[in-house]
């Protein structure tokens, strides 16, 4: 299942780590290990794939049969990850003053282990080390041990992950770091095996060496740690030298990023870069945005070439094993170059972003292949990942037991099938189904060449879909529709059997930032999918529901956050929720991603109160995170003295950076409001981008969404579509769907009912021109649309077809 990688400093290569592989982060400044001579010989740069690791990873006790010998402080926590370690013999503390005070009192170093509940290799290290009485004794005698859920405390994770990446060149989870009692890092790594192997130190050796170094070379260690934090703080909180980017740089960065991505494009299997392949949606967003700009500039050939890279990539991903064909949604990444065999965990941040890029592809092509996949993702979330109040959960694990009562878990056990199982379940339809999904008696995911020494997937199959259903239907001498019906019925039968298997662990933590990404996707789907052809038929696992149901999901998720994770007095967010709000405050990503989701919720038909809340959150974000003198947003509020780094993050990786999303939010808000407030938003956006001038100039591929944001800010006049009329009508829904029928990122949709006093009050206070326009064009029996750009508005239209034609004409004239 796992592939050993050679480390490369190239931006688009991936760092070697068996858990969650990180794109090489260029936000960190390299610090030579020579600064840390006492521990330089212990640096564990890459994990060793010892022959027993996979077997050890699968060993876990059946929770139902446990009578716990040990219980530690983590039993009182809410985090699923911390609760998983509540019965280790290690005397774990949660992150907090109690642990820090204990380290100071005992005058011992701190061991911090950071991970998350669906992390495969975090489970491995728990089984091998943290459940081992001997290892626990060393940790308990010599250290104060702290467990951190990186999803609950991304601020803590960011400090020590940045340190490990800067010092050793790579990172991942589990993250293992040793600290002084005042929280300065002493040394760190990722996964450590329990024993010495192949000339590399095991975890017990590491513990002994750190203890010896602490006893004999403490001053040097502490000074080295302080120096590292000082250097990183200086490198990662830089200020802008001017208030805006130089002229022409946004266009240069956009072009450079597109060229760099095109240079890494895999024309055989799709995607950008080589194995392991991550679905990095910000790359797709950049390529689609750049293609739109090229098209507007009349460079149709280049535009088509860029779009075709995206479409082929999205097709390959959707047909590959990285896509869950039976239950919907996407797994975290593919271990091979073909999108064939995945790492099986499912993350909410992937689902939200991927649904959006498939919606974009449908908007451009009108090919229902893409709308089907968007629905597939969203229907998976609706079925499996939404709580009783509309909250959206964060992740599903890769590991599960093969059968009820099994004493061990295996990665992918819930998702893989033998050929015989498929035959037994599907009967007469098995031959057709097996042919369509490349299912073999010997299995189709033999990873003997991919560091799977035990052939754990031998004889097992993931589903890889054939491209041409028409050709396959002809082969079986049946109509295409009948062929597709059989596939859908077969998937449903397999799904029902799969539901009887032990499920992977569900992390039911609610994270504001990730919910923001999902809110955006659900809201956009509600109108974009109304442009699917009439009479289209969907097969399982797609439900085929009315698209308007999707905006109800977005509305409920946003309402949950406002009810449970927002303080109406302070106007501040909390970061996450599980059995109550977390102790952690909202971070930059929480504000930025939620604001983005709320803007989409409003623009795609939600109530104006979501727009009002977005503007309030933007004010709070500026107050808490904005460096008003130096420019840019810090990732944390900066109020916690135990968080040693405040970082201005720019890297657009598996998730976009808070600064990139914030610039786009500011551009969008500036196009909605008028006067000083609009100017203020634009000035802040310009100043944020100025902080990252060097990155945009030299390393654009690390910041694809920021490249889009920088170009968006230079658009001289953003297109406005203004809809006026009563909102609770079929006519309004159809006009709104027409407004969103085409792909155009540089477009703002505003809708208003001037008979609604609250809406009228908001627009009169924030953009009197919009309010006046609405009052002048309101008609009780119809919905009126106007398209405005360059300080001029079109003649009003009042039917969807005319609005689509008008927007198409406007796009052609702008080109």
Tab-separated table of C-alpha atoms in Angstrom, residues 505-670:
chain	number	residue	atom	x	y	z
A	505	UNK	CA	-14.029	5.269	12.497
A	506	UNK	CA	-16.014	8.475	11.913
A	507	UNK	CA	-14.419	11.631	13.265
A	508	UNK	CA	-17.559	13.562	14.141
A	509	UNK	CA	-15.706	16.696	15.081
A	510	UNK	CA	-17.150	19.790	13.370
A	511	UNK	CA	-14.436	22.122	12.026
A	512	UNK	CA	-15.530	25.597	10.981
A	513	UNK	CA	-13.070	26.019	8.105
A	514	UNK	CA	-13.895	22.665	6.510
A	515	UNK	CA	-17.617	23.304	6.926
A	516	UNK	CA	-17.051	26.575	5.081
A	517	UNK	CA	-15.637	24.671	2.103
A	518	UNK	CA	-18.614	22.294	2.105
A	519	UNK	CA	-21.149	25.121	2.499
A	520	UNK	CA	-19.715	26.684	-0.651
A	521	UNK	CA	-20.097	23.461	-2.638
A	522	UNK	CA	-23.661	22.755	-1.512
A	523	UNK	CA	-24.753	26.331	-2.182
A	524	UNK	CA	-23.214	26.458	-5.657
A	525	UNK	CA	-24.639	23.053	-6.600
A	526	UNK	CA	-28.153	24.270	-5.856
A	527	UNK	CA	-28.124	26.560	-8.899
A	528	UNK	CA	-25.428	25.204	-11.195
A	529	UNK	CA	-27.115	21.782	-11.310
A	530	UNK	CA	-30.412	23.351	-12.366
A	531	UNK	CA	-28.734	23.660	-15.764
A	532	UNK	CA	-28.607	19.891	-16.222
A	533	UNK	CA	-30.771	18.702	-19.132
A	534	UNK	CA	-34.370	17.855	-18.342
A	535	UNK	CA	-35.174	14.188	-17.884
A	536	UNK	CA	-31.634	13.183	-16.920
A	537	UNK	CA	-31.526	9.882	-15.055
A	538	UNK	CA	-29.175	9.135	-12.196
A	539	UNK	CA	-28.061	5.807	-10.815
A	540	UNK	CA	-26.861	4.808	-7.369
A	541	UNK	CA	-25.054	6.151	-5.374
A	542	UNK	CA	-26.343	9.466	-6.776
A	543	UNK	CA	-29.790	10.229	-5.395
A	544	UNK	CA	-30.890	12.582	-8.163
A	545	UNK	CA	-32.696	14.962	-5.829
A	546	UNK	CA	-33.889	18.449	-6.692
A	547	UNK	CA	-30.824	20.743	-6.625
A	548	UNK	CA	-32.641	23.189	-4.326
A	549	UNK	CA	-32.229	20.620	-1.528
A	550	UNK	CA	-28.493	21.276	-1.573
A	551	UNK	CA	-28.866	24.896	-0.479
A	552	UNK	CA	-30.893	23.687	2.481
A	553	UNK	CA	-27.879	21.608	3.544
A	554	UNK	CA	-25.648	24.681	3.259
A	555	UNK	CA	-28.132	26.775	5.216
A	556	UNK	CA	-28.358	24.247	8.061
A	557	UNK	CA	-24.569	23.895	8.317
A	558	UNK	CA	-24.114	27.668	8.494
A	559	UNK	CA	-26.904	27.909	11.070
A	560	UNK	CA	-25.209	25.279	13.235
A	561	UNK	CA	-21.959	27.256	13.258
A	562	UNK	CA	-23.740	30.480	14.117
A	563	UNK	CA	-25.685	28.785	16.915
A	564	UNK	CA	-22.877	26.782	18.504
A	565	UNK	CA	-19.526	28.270	17.458
A	566	UNK	CA	-20.140	32.017	17.269
A	567	UNK	CA	-20.330	34.509	20.121
A	568	UNK	CA	-22.925	37.144	19.280
A	569	UNK	CA	-21.396	39.593	21.789
A	570	UNK	CA	-17.729	39.378	20.773
A	571	UNK	CA	-18.479	38.423	17.119
A	572	UNK	CA	-15.777	35.743	17.378
A	573	UNK	CA	-15.725	32.102	16.270
A	574	UNK	CA	-14.550	28.992	18.056
A	575	UNK	CA	-12.561	26.574	15.905
A	576	UNK	CA	-14.425	23.281	16.323
A	577	UNK	CA	-17.230	21.437	18.057
A	578	UNK	CA	-17.653	17.997	19.569
A	579	UNK	CA	-19.914	17.626	22.594
A	580	UNK	CA	-19.573	21.378	22.887
A	581	UNK	CA	-17.254	24.050	21.478
A	582	UNK	CA	-13.521	23.403	21.646
A	583	UNK	CA	-11.214	25.475	23.800
A	584	UNK	CA	-9.372	26.698	20.715
A	585	UNK	CA	-10.427	30.041	19.234
A	586	UNK	CA	-11.260	30.456	15.584
A	587	UNK	CA	-8.174	30.715	13.367
A	588	UNK	CA	-7.655	32.597	10.119
A	589	UNK	CA	-8.790	29.659	7.983
A	590	UNK	CA	-12.007	29.393	9.978
A	591	UNK	CA	-12.922	32.995	9.245
A	592	UNK	CA	-11.700	33.055	5.642
A	593	UNK	CA	-13.252	29.754	4.544
A	594	UNK	CA	-16.540	30.456	6.324
A	595	UNK	CA	-16.795	33.954	4.832
A	596	UNK	CA	-16.197	32.438	1.394
A	597	UNK	CA	-18.916	29.862	2.034
A	598	UNK	CA	-21.345	32.519	3.250
A	599	UNK	CA	-20.722	34.683	0.176
A	600	UNK	CA	-21.538	31.673	-2.002
A	601	UNK	CA	-24.571	30.883	0.134
A	602	UNK	CA	-25.884	34.406	-0.460
A	603	UNK	CA	-24.955	34.670	-4.149
A	604	UNK	CA	-26.546	31.326	-4.952
A	605	UNK	CA	-29.873	32.141	-3.339
A	606	UNK	CA	-29.495	32.292	0.426
A	607	UNK	CA	-30.924	35.037	2.576
A	608	UNK	CA	-29.236	38.430	2.858
A	609	UNK	CA	-28.536	37.744	6.551
A	610	UNK	CA	-25.696	35.431	5.416
A	611	UNK	CA	-24.105	38.340	3.547
A	612	UNK	CA	-24.538	40.557	6.601
A	613	UNK	CA	-22.820	37.929	8.749
A	614	UNK	CA	-19.995	37.620	6.221
A	615	UNK	CA	-19.275	41.351	6.488
A	616	UNK	CA	-19.324	41.152	10.292
A	617	UNK	CA	-16.925	38.213	10.255
A	618	UNK	CA	-14.624	40.094	7.891
A	619	UNK	CA	-14.480	42.956	10.388
A	620	UNK	CA	-13.595	40.505	13.172
A	621	UNK	CA	-11.007	38.759	10.998
A	622	UNK	CA	-9.326	42.086	10.298
A	623	UNK	CA	-9.314	42.951	13.979
A	624	UNK	CA	-7.827	39.622	15.088
A	625	UNK	CA	-5.425	38.646	12.312
A	626	UNK	CA	-4.566	41.565	10.009
A	627	UNK	CA	-1.096	43.100	10.241
A	628	UNK	CA	-2.209	46.644	9.522
A	629	UNK	CA	1.332	47.992	9.247
A	630	UNK	CA	3.130	45.095	7.564
A	631	UNK	CA	0.266	43.641	5.546
A	632	UNK	CA	-1.046	40.088	5.421
A	633	UNK	CA	-3.018	37.966	7.830
A	634	UNK	CA	-1.467	35.960	10.656
A	635	UNK	CA	-2.802	32.437	11.169
A	636	UNK	CA	-3.591	32.914	14.879
A	637	UNK	CA	-5.006	35.738	16.997
A	638	UNK	CA	-1.684	36.002	18.853
A	639	UNK	CA	-3.238	36.084	22.308
A	640	UNK	CA	-1.885	32.726	23.515
A	641	UNK	CA	1.695	33.075	24.848
A	642	UNK	CA	2.172	29.314	24.501
A	643	UNK	CA	1.963	29.517	20.691
A	644	UNK	CA	5.479	30.540	19.758
A	645	UNK	CA	4.947	31.384	16.073
A	646	UNK	CA	2.478	33.636	14.303
A	647	UNK	CA	2.738	32.735	10.650
A	648	UNK	CA	1.534	34.514	7.522
A	649	UNK	CA	0.657	31.385	5.578
A	650	UNK	CA	0.652	31.500	1.783
A	651	UNK	CA	1.028	27.895	0.624
A	652	UNK	CA	-2.009	26.606	-1.282
A	653	UNK	CA	-1.799	22.879	-0.673
A	654	UNK	CA	-4.419	20.277	0.203
A	655	UNK	CA	-6.310	23.248	1.586
A	656	UNK	CA	-5.924	26.764	0.224
A	657	UNK	CA	-4.140	29.292	2.397
A	658	UNK	CA	-6.173	31.682	4.510
A	659	UNK	CA	-4.434	34.634	2.871
A	660	UNK	CA	-5.338	33.480	-0.654
A	661	UNK	CA	-8.985	32.939	0.244
A	662	UNK	CA	-9.083	36.239	2.142
A	663	UNK	CA	-7.933	38.241	-0.875
A	664	UNK	CA	-10.704	36.700	-2.986
A	665	UNK	CA	-13.210	37.425	-0.226
A	666	UNK	CA	-12.105	41.060	-0.122
A	667	UNK	CA	-12.418	41.378	-3.903
A	668	UNK	CA	-15.926	39.932	-3.767
A	669	UNK	CA	-17.002	42.123	-0.865
A	670	UNK	CA	-15.567	45.206	-2.573
